[in-house]
PDB file of C-alpha atoms in Angstrom:
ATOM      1  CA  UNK O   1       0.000   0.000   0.000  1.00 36.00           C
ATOM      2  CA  UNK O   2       1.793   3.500  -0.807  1.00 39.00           C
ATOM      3  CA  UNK O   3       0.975   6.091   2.063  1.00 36.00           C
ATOM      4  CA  UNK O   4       0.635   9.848   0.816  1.00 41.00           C
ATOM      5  CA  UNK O   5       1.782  12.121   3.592  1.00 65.00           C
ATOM      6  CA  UNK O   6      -0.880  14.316   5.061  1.00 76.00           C
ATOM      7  CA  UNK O   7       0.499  17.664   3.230  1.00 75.00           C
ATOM      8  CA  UNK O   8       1.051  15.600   0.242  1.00 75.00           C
ATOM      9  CA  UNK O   9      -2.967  14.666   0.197  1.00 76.00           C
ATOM     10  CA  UNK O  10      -4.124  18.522   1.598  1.00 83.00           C
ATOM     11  CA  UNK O  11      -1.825  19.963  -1.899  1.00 82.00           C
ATOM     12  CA  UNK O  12      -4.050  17.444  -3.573  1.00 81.00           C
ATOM     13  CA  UNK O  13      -7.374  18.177  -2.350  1.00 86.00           C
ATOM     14  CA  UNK O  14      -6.879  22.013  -2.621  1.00 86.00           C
ATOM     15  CA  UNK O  15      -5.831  22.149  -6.215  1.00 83.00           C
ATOM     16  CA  UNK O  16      -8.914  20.002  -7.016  1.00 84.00           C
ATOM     17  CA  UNK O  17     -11.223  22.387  -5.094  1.00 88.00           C
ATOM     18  CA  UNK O  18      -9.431  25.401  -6.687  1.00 88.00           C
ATOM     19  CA  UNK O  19      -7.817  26.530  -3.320  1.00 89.00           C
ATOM     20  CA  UNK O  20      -5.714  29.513  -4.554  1.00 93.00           C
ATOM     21  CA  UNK O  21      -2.363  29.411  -3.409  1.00 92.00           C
ATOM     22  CA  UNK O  22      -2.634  32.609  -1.185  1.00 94.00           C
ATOM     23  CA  UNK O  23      -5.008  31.250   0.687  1.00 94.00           C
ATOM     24  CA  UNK O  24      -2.188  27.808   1.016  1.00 93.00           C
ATOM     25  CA  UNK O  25       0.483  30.531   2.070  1.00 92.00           C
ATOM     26  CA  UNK O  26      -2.086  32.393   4.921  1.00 94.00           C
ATOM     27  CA  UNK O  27      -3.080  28.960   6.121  1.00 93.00           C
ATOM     28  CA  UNK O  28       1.033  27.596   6.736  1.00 90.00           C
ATOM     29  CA  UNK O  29       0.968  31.234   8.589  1.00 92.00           C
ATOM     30  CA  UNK O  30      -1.320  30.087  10.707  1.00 93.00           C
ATOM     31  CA  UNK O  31      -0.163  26.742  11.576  1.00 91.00           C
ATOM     32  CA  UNK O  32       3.502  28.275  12.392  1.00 88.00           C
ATOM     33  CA  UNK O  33       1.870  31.024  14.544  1.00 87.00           C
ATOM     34  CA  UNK O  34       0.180  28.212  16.458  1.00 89.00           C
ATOM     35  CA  UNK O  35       3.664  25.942  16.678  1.00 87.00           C
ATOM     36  CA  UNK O  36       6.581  27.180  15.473  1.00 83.00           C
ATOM     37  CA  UNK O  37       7.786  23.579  15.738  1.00 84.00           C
ATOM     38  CA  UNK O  38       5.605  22.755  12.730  1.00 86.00           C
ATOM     39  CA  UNK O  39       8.554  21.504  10.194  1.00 85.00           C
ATOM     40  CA  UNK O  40       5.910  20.450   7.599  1.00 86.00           C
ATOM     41  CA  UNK O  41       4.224  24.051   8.036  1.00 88.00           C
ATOM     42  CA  UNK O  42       8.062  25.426   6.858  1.00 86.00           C
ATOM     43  CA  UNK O  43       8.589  23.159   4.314  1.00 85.00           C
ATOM     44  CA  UNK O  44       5.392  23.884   2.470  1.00 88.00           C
ATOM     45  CA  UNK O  45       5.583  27.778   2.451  1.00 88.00           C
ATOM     46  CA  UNK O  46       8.992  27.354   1.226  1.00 85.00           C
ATOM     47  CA  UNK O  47       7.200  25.763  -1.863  1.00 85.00           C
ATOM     48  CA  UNK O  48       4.278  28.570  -1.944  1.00 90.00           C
ATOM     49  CA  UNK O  49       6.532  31.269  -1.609  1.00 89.00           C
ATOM     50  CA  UNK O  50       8.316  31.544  -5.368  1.00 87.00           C
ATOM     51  CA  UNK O  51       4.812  30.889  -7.034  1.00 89.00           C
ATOM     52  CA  UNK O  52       2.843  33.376  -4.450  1.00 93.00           C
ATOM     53  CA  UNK O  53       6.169  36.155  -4.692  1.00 91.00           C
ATOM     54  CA  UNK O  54       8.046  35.178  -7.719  1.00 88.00           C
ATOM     55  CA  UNK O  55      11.023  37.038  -7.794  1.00 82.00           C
ATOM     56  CA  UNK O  56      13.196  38.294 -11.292  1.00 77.00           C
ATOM     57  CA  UNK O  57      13.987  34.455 -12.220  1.00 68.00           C
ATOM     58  CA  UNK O  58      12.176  31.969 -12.059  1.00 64.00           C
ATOM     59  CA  UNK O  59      11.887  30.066  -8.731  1.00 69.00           C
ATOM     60  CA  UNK O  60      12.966  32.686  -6.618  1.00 77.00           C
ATOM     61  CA  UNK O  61      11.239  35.212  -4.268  1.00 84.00           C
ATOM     62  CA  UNK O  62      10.649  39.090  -4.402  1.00 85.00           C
ATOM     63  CA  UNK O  63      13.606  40.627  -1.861  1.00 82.00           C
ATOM     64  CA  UNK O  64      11.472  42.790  -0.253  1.00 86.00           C
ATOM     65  CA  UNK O  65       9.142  39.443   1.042  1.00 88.00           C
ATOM     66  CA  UNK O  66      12.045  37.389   1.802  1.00 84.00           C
ATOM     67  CA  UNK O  67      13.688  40.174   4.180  1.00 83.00           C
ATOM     68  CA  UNK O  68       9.940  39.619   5.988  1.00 87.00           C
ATOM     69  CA  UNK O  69      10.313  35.879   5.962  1.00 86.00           C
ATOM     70  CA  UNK O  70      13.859  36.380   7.270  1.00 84.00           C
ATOM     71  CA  UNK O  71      12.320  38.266  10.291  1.00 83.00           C
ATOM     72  CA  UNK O  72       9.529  35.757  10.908  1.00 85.00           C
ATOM     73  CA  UNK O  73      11.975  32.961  10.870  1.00 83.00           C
ATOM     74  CA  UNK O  74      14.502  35.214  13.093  1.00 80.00           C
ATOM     75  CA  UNK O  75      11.805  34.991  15.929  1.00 78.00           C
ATOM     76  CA  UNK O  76      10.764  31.084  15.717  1.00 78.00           C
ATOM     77  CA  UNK O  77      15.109  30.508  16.476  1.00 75.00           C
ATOM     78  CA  UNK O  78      15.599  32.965  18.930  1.00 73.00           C
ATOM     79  CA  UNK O  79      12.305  31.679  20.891  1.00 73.00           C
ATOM     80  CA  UNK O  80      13.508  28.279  21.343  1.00 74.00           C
ATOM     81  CA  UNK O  81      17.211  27.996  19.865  1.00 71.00           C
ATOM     82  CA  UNK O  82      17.238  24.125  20.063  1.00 72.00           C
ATOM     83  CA  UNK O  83      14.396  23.847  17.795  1.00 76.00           C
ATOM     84  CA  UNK O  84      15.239  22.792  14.227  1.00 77.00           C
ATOM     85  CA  UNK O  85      12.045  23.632  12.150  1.00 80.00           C
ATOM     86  CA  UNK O  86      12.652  27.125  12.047  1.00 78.00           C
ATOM     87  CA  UNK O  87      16.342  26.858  11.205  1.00 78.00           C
ATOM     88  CA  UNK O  88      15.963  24.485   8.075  1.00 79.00           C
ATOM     89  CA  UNK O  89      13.570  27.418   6.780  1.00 81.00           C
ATOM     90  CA  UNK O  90      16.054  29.785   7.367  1.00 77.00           C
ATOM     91  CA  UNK O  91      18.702  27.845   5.523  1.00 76.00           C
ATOM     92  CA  UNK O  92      16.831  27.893   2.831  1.00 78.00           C
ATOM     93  CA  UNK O  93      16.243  31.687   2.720  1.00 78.00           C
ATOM     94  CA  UNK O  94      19.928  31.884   2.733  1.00 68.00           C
ATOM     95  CA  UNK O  95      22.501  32.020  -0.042  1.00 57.00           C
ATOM     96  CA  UNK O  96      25.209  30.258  -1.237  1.00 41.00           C
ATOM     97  CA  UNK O  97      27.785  33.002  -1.610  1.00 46.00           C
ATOM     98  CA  UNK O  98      29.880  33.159   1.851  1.00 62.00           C
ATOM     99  CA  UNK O  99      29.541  36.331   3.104  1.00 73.00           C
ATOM    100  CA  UNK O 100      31.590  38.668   5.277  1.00 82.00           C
ATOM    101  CA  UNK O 101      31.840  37.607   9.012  1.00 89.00           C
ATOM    102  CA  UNK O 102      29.483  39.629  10.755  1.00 92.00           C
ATOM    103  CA  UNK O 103      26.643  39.705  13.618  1.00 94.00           C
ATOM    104  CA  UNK O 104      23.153  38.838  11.969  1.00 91.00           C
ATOM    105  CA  UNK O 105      21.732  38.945  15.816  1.00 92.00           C
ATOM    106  CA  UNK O 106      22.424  39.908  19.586  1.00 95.00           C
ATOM    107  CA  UNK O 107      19.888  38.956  21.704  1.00 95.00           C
ATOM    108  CA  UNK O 108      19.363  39.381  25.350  1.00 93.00           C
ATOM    109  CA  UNK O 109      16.502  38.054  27.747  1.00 92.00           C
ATOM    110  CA  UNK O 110      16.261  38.703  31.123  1.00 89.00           C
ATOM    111  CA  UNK O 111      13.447  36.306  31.225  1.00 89.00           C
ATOM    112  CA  UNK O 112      15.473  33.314  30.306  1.00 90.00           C
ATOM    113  CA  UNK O 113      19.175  34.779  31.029  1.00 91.00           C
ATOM    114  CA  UNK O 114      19.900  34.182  27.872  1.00 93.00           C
ATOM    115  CA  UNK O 115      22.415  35.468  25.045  1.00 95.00           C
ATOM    116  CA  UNK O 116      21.859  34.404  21.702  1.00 94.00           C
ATOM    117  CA  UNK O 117      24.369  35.107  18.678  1.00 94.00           C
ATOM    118  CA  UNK O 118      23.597  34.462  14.753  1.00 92.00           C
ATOM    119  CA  UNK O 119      26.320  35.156  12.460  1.00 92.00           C
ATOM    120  CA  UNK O 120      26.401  35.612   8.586  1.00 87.00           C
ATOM    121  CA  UNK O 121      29.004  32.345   8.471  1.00 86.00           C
ATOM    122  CA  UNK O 122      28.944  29.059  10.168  1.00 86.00           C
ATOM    123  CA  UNK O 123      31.333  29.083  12.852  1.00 90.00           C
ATOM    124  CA  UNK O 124      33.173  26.144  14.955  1.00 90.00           C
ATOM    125  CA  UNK O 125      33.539  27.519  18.440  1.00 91.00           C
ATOM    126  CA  UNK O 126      36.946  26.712  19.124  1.00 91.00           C
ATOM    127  CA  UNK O 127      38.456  27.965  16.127  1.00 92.00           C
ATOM    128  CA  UNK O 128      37.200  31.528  16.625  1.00 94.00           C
ATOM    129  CA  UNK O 129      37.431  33.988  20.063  1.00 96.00           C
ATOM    130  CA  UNK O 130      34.377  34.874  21.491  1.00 96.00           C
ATOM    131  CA  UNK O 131      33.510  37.518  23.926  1.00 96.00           C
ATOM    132  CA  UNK O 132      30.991  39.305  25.127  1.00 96.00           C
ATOM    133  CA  UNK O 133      31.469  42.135  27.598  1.00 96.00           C
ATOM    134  CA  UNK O 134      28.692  43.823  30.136  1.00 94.00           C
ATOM    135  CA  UNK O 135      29.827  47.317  30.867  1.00 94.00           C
ATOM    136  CA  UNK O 136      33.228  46.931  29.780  1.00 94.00           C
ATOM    137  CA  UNK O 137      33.220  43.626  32.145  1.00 93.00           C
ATOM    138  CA  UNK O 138      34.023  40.330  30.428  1.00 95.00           C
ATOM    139  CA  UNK O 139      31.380  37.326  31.367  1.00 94.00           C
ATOM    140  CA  UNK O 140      32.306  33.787  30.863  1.00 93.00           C
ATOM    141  CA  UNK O 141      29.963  31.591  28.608  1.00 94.00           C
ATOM    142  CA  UNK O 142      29.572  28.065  27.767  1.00 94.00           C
ATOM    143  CA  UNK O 143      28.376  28.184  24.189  1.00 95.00           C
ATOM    144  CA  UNK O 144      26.193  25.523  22.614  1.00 92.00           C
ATOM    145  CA  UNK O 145      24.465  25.105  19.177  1.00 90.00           C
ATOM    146  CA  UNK O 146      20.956  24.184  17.969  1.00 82.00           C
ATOM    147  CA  UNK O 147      20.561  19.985  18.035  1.00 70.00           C
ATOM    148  CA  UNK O 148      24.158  19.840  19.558  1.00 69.00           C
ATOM    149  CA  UNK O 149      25.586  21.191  16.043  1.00 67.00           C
ATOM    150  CA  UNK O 150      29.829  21.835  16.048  1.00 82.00           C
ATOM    151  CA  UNK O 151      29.548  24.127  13.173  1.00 85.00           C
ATOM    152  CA  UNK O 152      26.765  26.545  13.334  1.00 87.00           C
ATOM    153  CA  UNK O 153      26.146  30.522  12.799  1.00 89.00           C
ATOM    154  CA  UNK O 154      23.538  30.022  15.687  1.00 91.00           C
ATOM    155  CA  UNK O 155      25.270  29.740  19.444  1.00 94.00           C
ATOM    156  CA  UNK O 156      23.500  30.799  22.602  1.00 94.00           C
ATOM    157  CA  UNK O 157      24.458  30.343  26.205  1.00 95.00           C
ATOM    158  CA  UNK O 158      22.978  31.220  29.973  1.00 94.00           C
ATOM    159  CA  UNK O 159      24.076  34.148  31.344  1.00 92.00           C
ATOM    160  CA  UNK O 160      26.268  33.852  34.037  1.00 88.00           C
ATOM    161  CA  UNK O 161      25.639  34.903  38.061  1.00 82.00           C
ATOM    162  CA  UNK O 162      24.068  38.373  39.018  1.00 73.00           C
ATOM    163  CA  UNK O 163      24.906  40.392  35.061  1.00 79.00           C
ATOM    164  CA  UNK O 164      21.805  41.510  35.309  1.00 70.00           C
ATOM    165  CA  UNK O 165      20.788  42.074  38.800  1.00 63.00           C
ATOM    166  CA  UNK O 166      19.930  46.103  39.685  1.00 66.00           C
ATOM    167  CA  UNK O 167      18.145  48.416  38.167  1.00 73.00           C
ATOM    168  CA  UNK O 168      20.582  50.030  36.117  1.00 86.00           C
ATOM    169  CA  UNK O 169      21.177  49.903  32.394  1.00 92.00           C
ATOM    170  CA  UNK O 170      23.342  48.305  30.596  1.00 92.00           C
ATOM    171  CA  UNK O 171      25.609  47.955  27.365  1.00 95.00           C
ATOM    172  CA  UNK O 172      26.960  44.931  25.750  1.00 95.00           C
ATOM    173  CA  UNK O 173      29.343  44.401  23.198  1.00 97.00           C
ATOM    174  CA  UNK O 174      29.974  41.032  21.581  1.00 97.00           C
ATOM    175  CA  UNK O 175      32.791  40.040  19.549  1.00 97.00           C
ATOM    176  CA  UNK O 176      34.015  37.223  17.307  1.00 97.00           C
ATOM    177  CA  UNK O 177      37.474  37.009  15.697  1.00 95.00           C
ATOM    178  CA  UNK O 178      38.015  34.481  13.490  1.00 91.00           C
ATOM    179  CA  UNK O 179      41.805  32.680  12.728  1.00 89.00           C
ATOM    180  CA  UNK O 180      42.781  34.911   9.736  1.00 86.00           C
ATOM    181  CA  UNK O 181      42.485  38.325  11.547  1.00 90.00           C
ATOM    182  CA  UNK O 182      38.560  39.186  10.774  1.00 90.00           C
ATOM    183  CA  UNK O 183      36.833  40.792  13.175  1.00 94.00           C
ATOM    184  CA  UNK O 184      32.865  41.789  13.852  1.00 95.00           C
ATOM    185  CA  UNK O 185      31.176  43.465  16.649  1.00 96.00           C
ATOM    186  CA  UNK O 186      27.495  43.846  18.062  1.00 96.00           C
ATOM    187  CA  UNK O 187      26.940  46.940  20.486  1.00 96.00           C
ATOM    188  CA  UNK O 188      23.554  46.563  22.370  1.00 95.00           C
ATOM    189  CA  UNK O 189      22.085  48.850  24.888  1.00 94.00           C
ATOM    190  CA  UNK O 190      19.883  47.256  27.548  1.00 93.00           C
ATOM    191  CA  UNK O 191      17.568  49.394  30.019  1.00 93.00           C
ATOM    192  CA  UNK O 192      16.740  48.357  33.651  1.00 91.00           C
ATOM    193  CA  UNK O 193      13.239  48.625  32.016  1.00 90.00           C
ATOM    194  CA  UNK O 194      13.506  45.575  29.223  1.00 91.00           C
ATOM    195  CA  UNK O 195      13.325  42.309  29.375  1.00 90.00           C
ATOM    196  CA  UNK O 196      14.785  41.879  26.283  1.00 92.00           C
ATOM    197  CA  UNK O 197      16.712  43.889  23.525  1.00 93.00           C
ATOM    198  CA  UNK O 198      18.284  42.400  20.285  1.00 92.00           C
ATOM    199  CA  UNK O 199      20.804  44.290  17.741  1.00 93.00           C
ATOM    200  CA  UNK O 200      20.092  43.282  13.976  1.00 89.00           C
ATOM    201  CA  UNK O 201      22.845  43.731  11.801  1.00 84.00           C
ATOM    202  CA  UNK O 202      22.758  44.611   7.734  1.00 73.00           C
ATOM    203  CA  UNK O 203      21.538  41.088   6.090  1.00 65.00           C
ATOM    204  CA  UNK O 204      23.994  40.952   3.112  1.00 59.00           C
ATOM    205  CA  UNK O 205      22.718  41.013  -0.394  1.00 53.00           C
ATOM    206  CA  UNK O 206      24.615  37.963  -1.168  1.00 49.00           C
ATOM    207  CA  UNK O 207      23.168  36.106   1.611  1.00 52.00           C
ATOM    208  CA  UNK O 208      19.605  36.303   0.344  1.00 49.00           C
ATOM    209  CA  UNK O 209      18.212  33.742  -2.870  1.00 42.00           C
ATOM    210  CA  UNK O 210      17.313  37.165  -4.637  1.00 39.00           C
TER     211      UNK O 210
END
């Protein structure tokens, strides 16, 4: 007996009753809005999106929408890090040109004393230097990747003791230096009244499918 998997059958059903594919693309919103564990929910808008937004060439998506998808996909990793649905989406949103070492992401949460980095190249941890300072002060991290991944541009870590106990501000800077000399930076400014902040670097032409 040959088994059709349930998206398979619903891609089916909808082109026989004329669903329009807008419709498709609203619907996978839904279902990642609801989980953003939803893999299948990805991996089907990923197939709506270059017939819904076709971009200059053919299977390829208008700039302007994927720079919205890149957001959207920026908040399903940052919310859980270890998940993997989101980051295979964002994989594919990204090029195949290797772009400058840079900061994509700093984010901080108070909430889960967290820091969470994403970079514009894969990195392995202990080939590059790492820091991140609070108010000129540097903390001590133990990194770690989504799904236990050695080579990732994704690495968050607990923050350490009482960084942010009081009510003061405070400003971070992160840094990553890689073996041949390049160097990027991430300055982020946290007030006493957030529970979160996040710098968002410049997302490199070349790392977009244009």
């Amino acid at each position: 007996m040959c088994f059709v998997h349930g998206w398979d059958y619903r891609r089916l059903v909808c082109q026989h009753a004329k669903v329009t594919l807008e419709k498709e693309l609203s619907f996978t919103m839904d279902k990642i809005a609801a989980n953003f564990s939803n893999y299948s929910a990805w991996h089907y808008r990923s197939s709506l999106l270059p017939k819904v937004h076709p971009g200059s060439r053919e299977g390829t998506v208008k700039e302007d929408v994927l720079l919205e998808e890149y957001s959207l996909v920026q908040n399903a990793t940052f919310t859980d890090p270890g998940d993997q649905s989101g980051w295979f989406y964002h994989r594919w949103l990204t090029g195949r040109e290797k772009p400058a070492l840079d900061f994509l992401l700093l984010y901080i949460s108070k909430e889960t004393r967290t820091v969470t980095l994403h970079l514009t190249q894969q990195i392995r941890i202990q080939e590059v230097e790492l820091t991140v300072r609070m108010n000129g002060v540097l903390l001590s991290f133990v990194w770690h990747a989504p799904n236990t991944l050695l080579c990732s541009p994704l690495w968050y870590a607990d923050i350490p003791g009482d960084a942010l106990v009081g009510d003061c501000d405070s400003e971070w800077k992160a840094t990553v230096r890689s073996r041949d000399g390049t160097e990027a930076h991430a300055d982020l400014s946290v007030k006493a009244s957030e529970q979160e902040a996040r710098f968002t670097g410049n997302i490199p032409r070349n790392h977009l499918f244009r």
